[in-house]
């Protein structure tokens, strides 16, 4: 019959009617809790795929425009997100005359103050409600062991604050350990191809489902390579090409950050920003990492990130000597990233990591040690023991030496950057 549509599943058929809030809740439960695909939800509930997609995107009902579906073959057709639904204005309490003895002006003033207090209280309550972000920790190498180590470190020490953290490991054509420039380039190529293939598969699935339902609402290209995520953390301590590529490609839609950049920002925040001021000589920070390739790579990366090519206080090689430097440099263990997860014995790992840390601490007045490899997650105790042997136990808070895990720093900074992007991007 024209104007009607019957579902094929066992659930209640909603046809082309506007979905109720109960229908939307059911659809979201099937998708997020039961793991149903859109096609399975369509068969289960009788809703069209377009209605399912809209229910998953919008938390509040959106009125239908009444326009017919646009032709997906039209090249000028642009993908549009869900329309925002304006929040109804808060209505103040109805004005009532106060008790006898109060003038009309005094009663009006009391009423206005009460209404303003009510609005402020509701606004504060809304602001205090934590918003949940969908975060992706992306491991560009193919080592599942490294991904599990990163996941364990995050779960043990990072408070979710309502955020959902997912993990991605590159498929096997990507190297199991990224140890040089070739590994960086190869992992970038593999990850981009894999993400784009998955996005194309989701588009094909939606197109097939819409074709079965007799609609053209899906079209093609509705999914991008990072669909469903608010922010992405590239978990490779390097100037990884994925960071620049994805950050530029997704600018304005989601935040992309690397653990190198997150670590540098954390170290700068935890050390004196003016190391040569008369009030305090300040403290320095440095990086402990894996193989020899990373020594020049990371020092150059930090220099480029801070645009510090001409800074006299950037490194020990600059004018003024070690006492004038803020960045103490990069110190290597001679190991590969995979060695931290079973490549060599744990005694060897601990000994080499401690030796590299002590060489960094010998630079003088080090206030922050950055763990320059995602595979080092969970090895803070080794660095802490080296600090105790070289500097002794801290007697005052000013003597504390911070140990930065780039993955942990990245997760916290990623969520904060998403909030900043939304706050300042209005």
mmCIF file of C-alpha atoms in Angstrom:
data_model
loop_
_atom_site.group_PDB
_atom_site.id
_atom_site.type_symbol
_atom_site.label_atom_id
_atom_site.label_comp_id
_atom_site.label_asym_id
_atom_site.label_seq_id
_atom_site.Cartn_x
_atom_site.Cartn_y
_atom_site.Cartn_z
ATOM 1 C CA UNK A 1 0.000 0.000 0.000
ATOM 2 C CA UNK A 2 1.435 3.430 -0.866
ATOM 3 C CA UNK A 3 2.810 5.365 2.080
ATOM 4 C CA UNK A 4 3.270 2.290 4.267
ATOM 5 C CA UNK A 5 6.189 0.041 5.067
ATOM 6 C CA UNK A 6 6.207 -3.227 6.918
ATOM 7 C CA UNK A 7 9.159 -4.527 8.920
ATOM 8 C CA UNK A 8 10.435 -8.029 8.386
ATOM 9 C CA UNK A 9 11.557 -8.733 11.946
ATOM 10 C CA UNK A 10 9.812 -10.108 14.947
ATOM 11 C CA UNK A 11 9.629 -6.775 16.768
ATOM 12 C CA UNK A 12 6.977 -4.121 16.537
ATOM 13 C CA UNK A 13 6.717 -2.596 13.095
ATOM 14 C CA UNK A 14 7.135 1.156 13.136
ATOM 15 C CA UNK A 15 6.871 1.619 9.350
ATOM 16 C CA UNK A 16 7.476 5.185 8.283
ATOM 17 C CA UNK A 17 5.917 6.650 11.401
ATOM 18 C CA UNK A 18 7.990 8.919 13.577
ATOM 19 C CA UNK A 19 9.819 6.777 16.139
ATOM 20 C CA UNK A 20 8.859 7.173 19.764
ATOM 21 C CA UNK A 21 11.444 7.735 22.475
ATOM 22 C CA UNK A 22 10.968 4.107 23.550
ATOM 23 C CA UNK A 23 11.753 2.995 19.988
ATOM 24 C CA UNK A 24 14.938 5.064 19.971
ATOM 25 C CA UNK A 25 16.045 3.715 23.346
ATOM 26 C CA UNK A 26 15.464 0.180 22.126
ATOM 27 C CA UNK A 27 17.471 0.801 18.953
ATOM 28 C CA UNK A 28 20.382 2.275 20.909
ATOM 29 C CA UNK A 29 20.328 -0.657 23.327
ATOM 30 C CA UNK A 30 20.433 -3.153 20.462
ATOM 31 C CA UNK A 31 23.349 -1.301 18.850
ATOM 32 C CA UNK A 32 25.486 -0.330 21.836
ATOM 33 C CA UNK A 33 24.712 -3.104 24.308
ATOM 34 C CA UNK A 34 23.822 -6.102 22.144
ATOM 35 C CA UNK A 35 26.185 -5.267 19.268
ATOM 36 C CA UNK A 36 23.545 -5.532 16.534
ATOM 37 C CA UNK A 37 24.307 -4.134 13.079
ATOM 38 C CA UNK A 38 21.953 -1.650 11.468
ATOM 39 C CA UNK A 39 20.546 -4.331 9.208
ATOM 40 C CA UNK A 40 19.858 -6.602 12.168
ATOM 41 C CA UNK A 41 18.183 -3.747 14.048
ATOM 42 C CA UNK A 42 16.034 -3.029 11.006
ATOM 43 C CA UNK A 43 14.907 -6.656 10.856
ATOM 44 C CA UNK A 44 14.364 -6.777 14.600
ATOM 45 C CA UNK A 45 12.362 -3.577 15.023
ATOM 46 C CA UNK A 46 10.821 -2.936 11.624
ATOM 47 C CA UNK A 47 12.343 0.543 11.462
ATOM 48 C CA UNK A 48 14.080 1.623 8.287
ATOM 49 C CA UNK A 49 17.866 1.864 8.202
ATOM 50 C CA UNK A 50 17.559 5.634 7.905
ATOM 51 C CA UNK A 51 15.504 5.727 11.101
ATOM 52 C CA UNK A 52 18.032 3.466 12.824
ATOM 53 C CA UNK A 53 20.920 5.714 11.802
ATOM 54 C CA UNK A 54 19.090 8.800 13.030
ATOM 55 C CA UNK A 55 18.234 7.160 16.344
ATOM 56 C CA UNK A 56 21.900 6.247 16.899
ATOM 57 C CA UNK A 57 23.087 9.761 16.100
ATOM 58 C CA UNK A 58 20.508 11.806 17.995
ATOM 59 C CA UNK A 59 19.684 11.616 21.687
ATOM 60 C CA UNK A 60 16.559 13.743 21.214
ATOM 61 C CA UNK A 61 13.857 13.436 18.553
ATOM 62 C CA UNK A 62 14.338 15.501 15.422
ATOM 63 C CA UNK A 63 11.239 16.534 13.452
ATOM 64 C CA UNK A 64 11.081 15.278 9.901
ATOM 65 C CA UNK A 65 11.530 17.873 7.207
ATOM 66 C CA UNK A 66 8.912 16.338 4.927
ATOM 67 C CA UNK A 67 11.246 16.552 1.954
ATOM 68 C CA UNK A 68 11.714 13.507 -0.294
ATOM 69 C CA UNK A 69 15.095 11.699 -0.106
ATOM 70 C CA UNK A 70 17.786 13.256 -2.255
ATOM 71 C CA UNK A 71 19.309 11.310 -5.116
ATOM 72 C CA UNK A 72 22.557 9.786 -3.738
ATOM 73 C CA UNK A 73 24.085 9.761 -7.228
ATOM 74 C CA UNK A 74 24.054 13.566 -7.296
ATOM 75 C CA UNK A 75 27.726 14.652 -6.854
ATOM 76 C CA UNK A 76 26.618 17.908 -5.243
ATOM 77 C CA UNK A 77 24.863 16.056 -2.452
ATOM 78 C CA UNK A 78 26.651 16.737 0.803
ATOM 79 C CA UNK A 79 26.631 14.615 3.900
ATOM 80 C CA UNK A 80 24.787 16.360 6.677
ATOM 81 C CA UNK A 81 24.888 15.520 10.321
ATOM 82 C CA UNK A 82 21.819 15.418 12.550
ATOM 83 C CA UNK A 83 20.111 18.732 12.981
ATOM 84 C CA UNK A 84 20.408 20.189 16.417
ATOM 85 C CA UNK A 85 17.257 20.549 18.444
ATOM 86 C CA UNK A 86 17.084 23.853 20.332
ATOM 87 C CA UNK A 87 16.767 23.504 24.058
ATOM 88 C CA UNK A 88 13.518 25.104 25.228
ATOM 89 C CA UNK A 89 14.052 28.306 27.143
ATOM 90 C CA UNK A 90 13.886 28.020 30.894
ATOM 91 C CA UNK A 91 10.645 29.553 32.075
ATOM 92 C CA UNK A 92 10.835 31.442 35.368
ATOM 93 C CA UNK A 93 8.286 30.788 38.027
ATOM 94 C CA UNK A 94 5.068 32.723 37.687
ATOM 95 C CA UNK A 95 5.153 36.036 39.531
ATOM 96 C CA UNK A 96 2.975 36.171 42.602
ATOM 97 C CA UNK A 97 2.478 39.048 44.962
ATOM 98 C CA UNK A 98 4.479 38.679 48.192
ATOM 99 C CA UNK A 99 3.148 38.717 51.754
ATOM 100 C CA UNK A 100 1.344 41.775 53.086
ATOM 101 C CA UNK A 101 3.640 44.653 53.902
ATOM 102 C CA UNK A 102 5.843 44.265 50.802
ATOM 103 C CA UNK A 103 5.505 46.750 48.020
ATOM 104 C CA UNK A 104 5.021 45.616 44.446
ATOM 105 C CA UNK A 105 8.615 46.606 43.625
ATOM 106 C CA UNK A 106 10.005 44.573 46.541
ATOM 107 C CA UNK A 107 7.921 41.540 45.582
ATOM 108 C CA UNK A 108 9.100 41.822 41.991
ATOM 109 C CA UNK A 109 12.749 42.056 43.119
ATOM 110 C CA UNK A 110 12.414 38.921 45.274
ATOM 111 C CA UNK A 111 10.773 37.043 42.424
ATOM 112 C CA UNK A 112 13.506 38.075 39.964
ATOM 113 C CA UNK A 113 16.253 37.007 42.396
ATOM 114 C CA UNK A 114 14.605 33.613 42.935
ATOM 115 C CA UNK A 115 14.201 33.073 39.192
ATOM 116 C CA UNK A 116 17.856 33.962 38.557
ATOM 117 C CA UNK A 117 18.995 31.601 41.328
ATOM 118 C CA UNK A 118 16.946 28.788 39.792
ATOM 119 C CA UNK A 119 18.464 29.377 36.367
ATOM 120 C CA UNK A 120 21.990 29.511 37.802
ATOM 121 C CA UNK A 121 21.444 26.286 39.722
ATOM 122 C CA UNK A 122 20.201 24.436 36.659
ATOM 123 C CA UNK A 123 23.078 25.768 34.561
ATOM 124 C CA UNK A 124 25.624 24.722 37.196
ATOM 125 C CA UNK A 125 24.099 21.258 37.419
ATOM 126 C CA UNK A 126 24.214 20.903 33.648
ATOM 127 C CA UNK A 127 27.845 22.075 33.538
ATOM 128 C CA UNK A 128 28.807 19.634 36.289
ATOM 129 C CA UNK A 129 27.420 16.676 34.359
ATOM 130 C CA UNK A 130 30.437 14.928 32.777
ATOM 131 C CA UNK A 131 30.173 14.522 29.040
ATOM 132 C CA UNK A 132 31.374 11.225 27.672
ATOM 133 C CA UNK A 133 33.754 11.160 24.731
ATOM 134 C CA UNK A 134 34.541 8.266 22.438
ATOM 135 C CA UNK A 135 38.339 7.975 22.422
ATOM 136 C CA UNK A 136 40.467 5.689 20.255
ATOM 137 C CA UNK A 137 43.994 4.667 21.261
ATOM 138 C CA UNK A 138 45.611 3.716 17.958
ATOM 139 C CA UNK A 139 48.672 1.458 18.011
ATOM 140 C CA UNK A 140 50.233 1.765 14.529
ATOM 141 C CA UNK A 141 52.350 -1.378 14.886
ATOM 142 C CA UNK A 142 50.986 -4.923 14.715
ATOM 143 C CA UNK A 143 51.973 -6.008 18.238
ATOM 144 C CA UNK A 144 48.859 -6.991 20.173
ATOM 145 C CA UNK A 145 51.061 -7.470 23.235
ATOM 146 C CA UNK A 146 52.016 -3.803 23.166
ATOM 147 C CA UNK A 147 48.375 -2.794 22.808
ATOM 148 C CA UNK A 148 47.456 -4.938 25.811
ATOM 149 C CA UNK A 149 50.268 -3.374 27.838
ATOM 150 C CA UNK A 150 49.048 0.107 26.971
ATOM 151 C CA UNK A 151 45.469 -0.858 27.805
ATOM 152 C CA UNK A 152 46.470 -2.277 31.177
ATOM 153 C CA UNK A 153 48.440 0.848 32.088
ATOM 154 C CA UNK A 154 45.496 3.082 31.187
ATOM 155 C CA UNK A 155 42.942 0.992 33.070
ATOM 156 C CA UNK A 156 45.092 0.937 36.217
ATOM 157 C CA UNK A 157 45.811 4.648 36.438
ATOM 158 C CA UNK A 158 43.522 6.757 34.232
ATOM 159 C CA UNK A 159 40.054 7.715 35.463
ATOM 160 C CA UNK A 160 37.571 7.379 32.565
ATOM 161 C CA UNK A 161 35.411 10.359 33.678
ATOM 162 C CA UNK A 162 32.560 9.100 31.541
ATOM 163 C CA UNK A 163 34.758 8.577 28.476
ATOM 164 C CA UNK A 164 34.791 5.334 26.509
ATOM 165 C CA UNK A 165 38.264 4.225 25.412
ATOM 166 C CA UNK A 166 38.668 1.804 22.504
ATOM 167 C CA UNK A 167 41.874 0.274 21.184
ATOM 168 C CA UNK A 168 43.143 -0.418 17.679
ATOM 169 C CA UNK A 169 46.123 -2.510 16.591
ATOM 170 C CA UNK A 170 47.399 -2.216 13.032
ATOM 171 C CA UNK A 171 47.070 -5.363 10.880
ATOM 172 C CA UNK A 172 50.085 -7.566 10.383
ATOM 173 C CA UNK A 173 51.580 -5.960 7.257
ATOM 174 C CA UNK A 174 52.564 -3.172 9.652
ATOM 175 C CA UNK A 175 55.829 -3.954 11.492
ATOM 176 C CA UNK A 176 55.544 -5.483 14.947
ATOM 177 C CA UNK A 177 58.078 -2.936 16.197
ATOM 178 C CA UNK A 178 58.650 0.475 14.598
ATOM 179 C CA UNK A 179 62.391 1.054 14.784
ATOM 180 C CA UNK A 180 63.222 3.445 11.936
ATOM 181 C CA UNK A 181 61.879 5.700 9.219
ATOM 182 C CA UNK A 182 60.811 2.770 7.062
ATOM 183 C CA UNK A 183 58.681 1.439 9.912
ATOM 184 C CA UNK A 184 57.030 4.836 10.315
ATOM 185 C CA UNK A 185 56.190 5.051 6.614
ATOM 186 C CA UNK A 186 55.037 1.433 6.344
ATOM 187 C CA UNK A 187 52.793 1.620 9.407
ATOM 188 C CA UNK A 188 51.207 4.832 8.112
ATOM 189 C CA UNK A 189 50.437 3.219 4.770
ATOM 190 C CA UNK A 190 48.946 0.080 6.339
ATOM 191 C CA UNK A 191 46.822 1.878 8.945
ATOM 192 C CA UNK A 192 45.331 4.365 6.482
ATOM 193 C CA UNK A 193 44.475 1.597 4.018
ATOM 194 C CA UNK A 194 42.896 -0.517 6.770
ATOM 195 C CA UNK A 195 40.802 2.321 8.204
ATOM 196 C CA UNK A 196 39.578 3.382 4.772
ATOM 197 C CA UNK A 197 38.710 -0.214 3.848
ATOM 198 C CA UNK A 198 36.628 -0.561 7.008
ATOM 199 C CA UNK A 199 34.815 2.698 6.263
ATOM 200 C CA UNK A 200 34.063 1.512 2.721
ATOM 201 C CA UNK A 201 32.741 -1.786 4.082
ATOM 202 C CA UNK A 202 30.348 0.057 6.397
ATOM 203 C CA UNK A 203 29.154 2.187 3.478
ATOM 204 C CA UNK A 204 28.563 -0.922 1.378
ATOM 205 C CA UNK A 205 26.638 -2.572 4.202
ATOM 206 C CA UNK A 206 24.395 0.462 4.607
ATOM 207 C CA UNK A 207 23.856 0.751 0.857
ATOM 208 C CA UNK A 208 22.865 -2.908 0.649
ATOM 209 C CA UNK A 209 20.527 -2.586 3.619
ATOM 210 C CA UNK A 210 18.874 0.523 2.193
ATOM 211 C CA UNK A 211 18.488 -1.207 -1.146
ATOM 212 C CA UNK A 212 16.687 -4.093 0.531
ATOM 213 C CA UNK A 213 14.386 -1.635 2.271
ATOM 214 C CA UNK A 214 13.635 0.165 -0.958
ATOM 215 C CA UNK A 215 15.067 3.521 0.146
ATOM 216 C CA UNK A 216 17.887 5.736 -1.035
ATOM 217 C CA UNK A 217 18.593 7.500 2.230
ATOM 218 C CA UNK A 218 22.073 6.126 2.814
ATOM 219 C CA UNK A 219 23.985 6.791 -0.342
ATOM 220 C CA UNK A 220 27.739 6.317 -0.321
ATOM 221 C CA UNK A 221 30.588 7.894 1.585
ATOM 222 C CA UNK A 222 28.616 8.414 4.793
ATOM 223 C CA UNK A 223 31.359 6.823 6.899
ATOM 224 C CA UNK A 224 34.855 8.184 7.274
ATOM 225 C CA UNK A 225 37.904 6.350 8.559
ATOM 226 C CA UNK A 226 37.405 7.479 12.171
ATOM 227 C CA UNK A 227 33.618 7.414 12.253
ATOM 228 C CA UNK A 228 32.227 7.251 15.781
ATOM 229 C CA UNK A 229 35.213 8.736 17.633
ATOM 230 C CA UNK A 230 35.627 12.193 19.154
ATOM 231 C CA UNK A 231 39.389 11.914 19.512
ATOM 232 C CA UNK A 232 42.281 9.676 18.474
ATOM 233 C CA UNK A 233 45.590 9.125 20.278
ATOM 234 C CA UNK A 234 48.395 7.729 18.092
ATOM 235 C CA UNK A 235 50.351 5.544 20.530
ATOM 236 C CA UNK A 236 53.802 5.647 18.959
ATOM 237 C CA UNK A 237 56.418 7.876 20.575
ATOM 238 C CA UNK A 238 57.692 9.493 17.407
ATOM 239 C CA UNK A 239 57.009 12.188 14.872
ATOM 240 C CA UNK A 240 54.560 9.759 13.313
ATOM 241 C CA UNK A 241 53.106 10.794 9.928
ATOM 242 C CA UNK A 242 49.682 9.546 11.034
ATOM 243 C CA UNK A 243 49.383 12.400 13.531
ATOM 244 C CA UNK A 244 49.818 15.164 10.963
ATOM 245 C CA UNK A 245 47.795 13.341 8.301
ATOM 246 C CA UNK A 246 44.781 12.537 10.457
ATOM 247 C CA UNK A 247 44.869 15.849 12.342
ATOM 248 C CA UNK A 248 44.655 17.847 9.122
ATOM 249 C CA UNK A 249 42.123 15.535 7.500
ATOM 250 C CA UNK A 250 39.765 15.592 10.496
ATOM 251 C CA UNK A 251 40.301 19.141 11.708
ATOM 252 C CA UNK A 252 37.058 20.587 13.033
ATOM 253 C CA UNK A 253 35.453 17.142 13.379
ATOM 254 C CA UNK A 254 37.658 15.324 15.876
ATOM 255 C CA UNK A 255 40.947 15.781 17.726
ATOM 256 C CA UNK A 256 44.063 13.789 16.812
ATOM 257 C CA UNK A 257 47.091 13.770 19.105
ATOM 258 C CA UNK A 258 50.354 11.826 19.350
ATOM 259 C CA UNK A 259 51.936 10.650 22.589
ATOM 260 C CA UNK A 260 55.152 12.528 21.779
ATOM 261 C CA UNK A 261 53.303 15.833 21.580
ATOM 262 C CA UNK A 262 51.274 15.038 24.709
ATOM 263 C CA UNK A 263 54.445 14.196 26.648
ATOM 264 C CA UNK A 264 56.189 17.404 25.625
ATOM 265 C CA UNK A 265 53.223 19.514 26.717
ATOM 266 C CA UNK A 266 53.014 17.664 30.040
ATOM 267 C CA UNK A 267 56.752 18.094 30.670
ATOM 268 C CA UNK A 268 56.581 21.806 29.930
ATOM 269 C CA UNK A 269 53.692 22.188 32.363
ATOM 270 C CA UNK A 270 55.539 20.347 35.147
ATOM 271 C CA UNK A 271 58.856 22.193 34.873
ATOM 272 C CA UNK A 272 59.752 25.833 35.316
ATOM 273 C CA UNK A 273 58.823 27.618 32.078
ATOM 274 C CA UNK A 274 61.629 30.136 32.615
ATOM 275 C CA UNK A 275 64.715 28.067 33.481
ATOM 276 C CA UNK A 276 67.155 30.975 33.617
ATOM 277 C CA UNK A 277 65.137 33.523 35.578
ATOM 278 C CA UNK A 278 66.907 35.071 38.609
ATOM 279 C CA UNK A 279 64.330 33.687 41.048
ATOM 280 C CA UNK A 280 65.049 30.048 40.189
ATOM 281 C CA UNK A 281 67.465 28.220 37.907
ATOM 282 C CA UNK A 282 64.599 25.888 37.047
ATOM 283 C CA UNK A 283 64.707 22.215 36.219
ATOM 284 C CA UNK A 284 65.176 20.380 32.958
ATOM 285 C CA UNK A 285 63.396 17.467 31.337
ATOM 286 C CA UNK A 286 64.546 14.726 29.011
ATOM 287 C CA UNK A 287 63.505 11.576 27.179
ATOM 288 C CA UNK A 288 64.540 7.964 27.741
ATOM 289 C CA UNK A 289 63.810 5.850 24.662
ATOM 290 C CA UNK A 290 64.809 2.708 22.743
ATOM 291 C CA UNK A 291 67.255 2.471 19.800
ATOM 292 C CA UNK A 292 69.877 4.834 18.399
ATOM 293 C CA UNK A 293 67.657 5.949 15.495
ATOM 294 C CA UNK A 294 65.354 7.765 17.891
ATOM 295 C CA UNK A 295 68.034 9.962 19.437
ATOM 296 C CA UNK A 296 68.276 12.381 16.517
ATOM 297 C CA UNK A 297 64.681 11.753 15.395
ATOM 298 C CA UNK A 298 63.121 12.715 18.724
ATOM 299 C CA UNK A 299 65.403 15.654 19.444
ATOM 300 C CA UNK A 300 64.605 17.058 16.014
ATOM 301 C CA UNK A 301 60.907 16.322 16.574
ATOM 302 C CA UNK A 302 60.808 18.151 19.900
ATOM 303 C CA UNK A 303 62.676 21.066 18.352
ATOM 304 C CA UNK A 304 60.200 21.264 15.458
ATOM 305 C CA UNK A 305 57.175 20.877 17.721
ATOM 306 C CA UNK A 306 58.326 23.762 19.916
ATOM 307 C CA UNK A 307 59.682 25.733 16.944
ATOM 308 C CA UNK A 308 62.880 25.967 18.974
ATOM 309 C CA UNK A 309 65.449 26.025 16.179
ATOM 310 C CA UNK A 310 66.872 29.316 17.354
ATOM 311 C CA UNK A 311 66.248 29.035 21.085
ATOM 312 C CA UNK A 312 69.440 29.462 23.097
ATOM 313 C CA UNK A 313 67.923 27.547 26.012
ATOM 314 C CA UNK A 314 66.634 24.569 24.057
ATOM 315 C CA UNK A 315 69.384 21.985 24.464
ATOM 316 C CA UNK A 316 72.777 21.438 26.026
ATOM 317 C CA UNK A 317 74.509 21.996 22.703
ATOM 318 C CA UNK A 318 73.256 25.567 22.568
ATOM 319 C CA UNK A 319 75.142 28.551 23.858
ATOM 320 C CA UNK A 320 75.279 28.732 27.602
ATOM 321 C CA UNK A 321 76.088 25.082 28.304
ATOM 322 C CA UNK A 322 74.089 22.517 30.271
ATOM 323 C CA UNK A 323 73.143 24.909 33.061
ATOM 324 C CA UNK A 324 71.287 27.120 30.580
ATOM 325 C CA UNK A 325 69.365 24.333 28.856
ATOM 326 C CA UNK A 326 65.790 23.306 29.535
ATOM 327 C CA UNK A 327 65.637 20.197 27.340
ATOM 328 C CA UNK A 328 68.216 17.693 28.568
ATOM 329 C CA UNK A 329 68.086 15.580 25.409
ATOM 330 C CA UNK A 330 67.290 11.997 24.389
ATOM 331 C CA UNK A 331 68.980 8.969 25.972
ATOM 332 C CA UNK A 332 68.644 5.504 24.452
ATOM 333 C CA UNK A 333 68.550 2.003 25.922
ATOM 334 C CA UNK A 334 69.659 0.205 22.765
ATOM 335 C CA UNK A 335 66.499 -1.921 22.814
ATOM 336 C CA UNK A 336 63.614 -2.164 20.366
ATOM 337 C CA UNK A 337 60.011 -1.462 21.315
ATOM 338 C CA UNK A 338 59.169 -5.165 21.080
ATOM 339 C CA UNK A 339 61.911 -6.021 23.576
ATOM 340 C CA UNK A 340 59.827 -4.491 26.357
ATOM 341 C CA UNK A 341 57.146 -7.146 25.834
ATOM 342 C CA UNK A 342 59.049 -10.414 25.665
ATOM 343 C CA UNK A 343 61.824 -9.702 23.170
ATOM 344 C CA UNK A 344 64.547 -9.948 25.827
ATOM 345 C CA UNK A 345 64.649 -10.924 29.471
ATOM 346 C CA UNK A 346 63.140 -8.546 32.050
ATOM 347 C CA UNK A 347 66.481 -8.243 33.865
ATOM 348 C CA UNK A 348 68.125 -6.918 30.702
ATOM 349 C CA UNK A 349 65.273 -4.472 30.117
ATOM 350 C CA UNK A 350 65.467 -3.128 33.661
ATOM 351 C CA UNK A 351 69.254 -2.784 33.577
ATOM 352 C CA UNK A 352 69.353 -0.935 30.257
ATOM 353 C CA UNK A 353 66.436 1.328 31.162
ATOM 354 C CA UNK A 354 68.049 2.212 34.489
ATOM 355 C CA UNK A 355 71.374 2.960 32.789
ATOM 356 C CA UNK A 356 69.745 5.300 30.250
ATOM 357 C CA UNK A 357 67.847 7.059 33.035
ATOM 358 C CA UNK A 358 71.024 7.625 35.049
ATOM 359 C CA UNK A 359 72.747 9.140 32.021
ATOM 360 C CA UNK A 360 69.847 11.562 31.703
ATOM 361 C CA UNK A 361 69.909 12.410 35.414
ATOM 362 C CA UNK A 362 73.638 13.164 35.183
ATOM 363 C CA UNK A 363 72.728 16.157 33.020
ATOM 364 C CA UNK A 364 71.833 17.971 36.241
ATOM 365 C CA UNK A 365 68.666 19.287 37.923
ATOM 366 C CA UNK A 366 66.327 17.026 35.950
ATOM 367 C CA UNK A 367 62.759 17.564 37.094
ATOM 368 C CA UNK A 368 60.926 15.376 34.611
ATOM 369 C CA UNK A 369 61.740 12.067 32.868
ATOM 370 C CA UNK A 370 59.660 11.220 29.792
ATOM 371 C CA UNK A 371 59.242 7.555 28.860
ATOM 372 C CA UNK A 372 59.930 7.683 25.132
ATOM 373 C CA UNK A 373 58.221 4.477 24.028
ATOM 374 C CA UNK A 374 54.679 3.168 24.406
ATOM 375 C CA UNK A 375 56.200 -0.225 25.221
ATOM 376 C CA UNK A 376 57.647 1.200 28.453
ATOM 377 C CA UNK A 377 54.178 1.461 29.986
ATOM 378 C CA UNK A 378 54.247 0.035 33.500
ATOM 379 C CA UNK A 379 58.022 0.386 34.006
ATOM 380 C CA UNK A 380 57.927 3.573 36.059
ATOM 381 C CA UNK A 381 59.341 1.744 39.079
ATOM 382 C CA UNK A 382 62.622 1.116 37.226
ATOM 383 C CA UNK A 383 63.037 4.817 36.496
ATOM 384 C CA UNK A 384 61.996 5.731 40.025
ATOM 385 C CA UNK A 385 64.668 3.453 41.497
ATOM 386 C CA UNK A 386 67.314 5.082 39.289
ATOM 387 C CA UNK A 387 66.201 8.516 40.481
ATOM 388 C CA UNK A 388 66.457 7.406 44.115
ATOM 389 C CA UNK A 389 69.975 6.065 43.547
ATOM 390 C CA UNK A 390 71.180 9.229 41.816
ATOM 391 C CA UNK A 391 69.309 11.988 43.648
ATOM 392 C CA UNK A 392 68.207 10.263 46.853
ATOM 393 C CA UNK A 393 64.693 10.327 48.224
ATOM 394 C CA UNK A 394 63.060 13.766 47.825
ATOM 395 C CA UNK A 395 63.012 15.708 51.078
ATOM 396 C CA UNK A 396 60.748 18.514 49.850
ATOM 397 C CA UNK A 397 58.052 18.766 47.150
ATOM 398 C CA UNK A 398 60.423 20.931 45.110
ATOM 399 C CA UNK A 399 62.819 17.985 44.804
ATOM 400 C CA UNK A 400 60.235 15.690 43.244
ATOM 401 C CA UNK A 401 61.074 14.231 39.826
ATOM 402 C CA UNK A 402 58.070 13.505 37.614
ATOM 403 C CA UNK A 403 57.865 10.429 35.371
ATOM 404 C CA UNK A 404 55.650 10.907 32.316
ATOM 405 C CA UNK A 405 54.030 8.029 30.459
ATOM 406 C CA UNK A 406 53.049 9.444 27.076
ATOM 407 C CA UNK A 407 49.982 7.228 26.732
ATOM 408 C CA UNK A 408 48.556 8.277 30.094
ATOM 409 C CA UNK A 409 49.352 11.923 29.423
ATOM 410 C CA UNK A 410 47.814 11.603 25.972
ATOM 411 C CA UNK A 411 44.486 10.182 27.144
ATOM 412 C CA UNK A 412 43.979 12.984 29.662
ATOM 413 C CA UNK A 413 45.102 15.719 27.290
ATOM 414 C CA UNK A 414 43.008 14.311 24.446
ATOM 415 C CA UNK A 415 39.766 14.601 26.431
ATOM 416 C CA UNK A 416 40.662 18.113 27.579
ATOM 417 C CA UNK A 417 41.515 19.163 24.013
ATOM 418 C CA UNK A 418 38.148 17.885 22.782
ATOM 419 C CA UNK A 419 36.448 20.062 25.399
ATOM 420 C CA UNK A 420 38.558 23.041 24.314
ATOM 421 C CA UNK A 421 37.787 22.411 20.648
ATOM 422 C CA UNK A 422 34.066 22.450 21.346
ATOM 423 C CA UNK A 423 34.232 25.408 23.712
ATOM 424 C CA UNK A 424 36.360 27.648 21.489
ATOM 425 C CA UNK A 425 35.018 26.424 18.159
ATOM 426 C CA UNK A 426 31.531 27.850 18.609
#
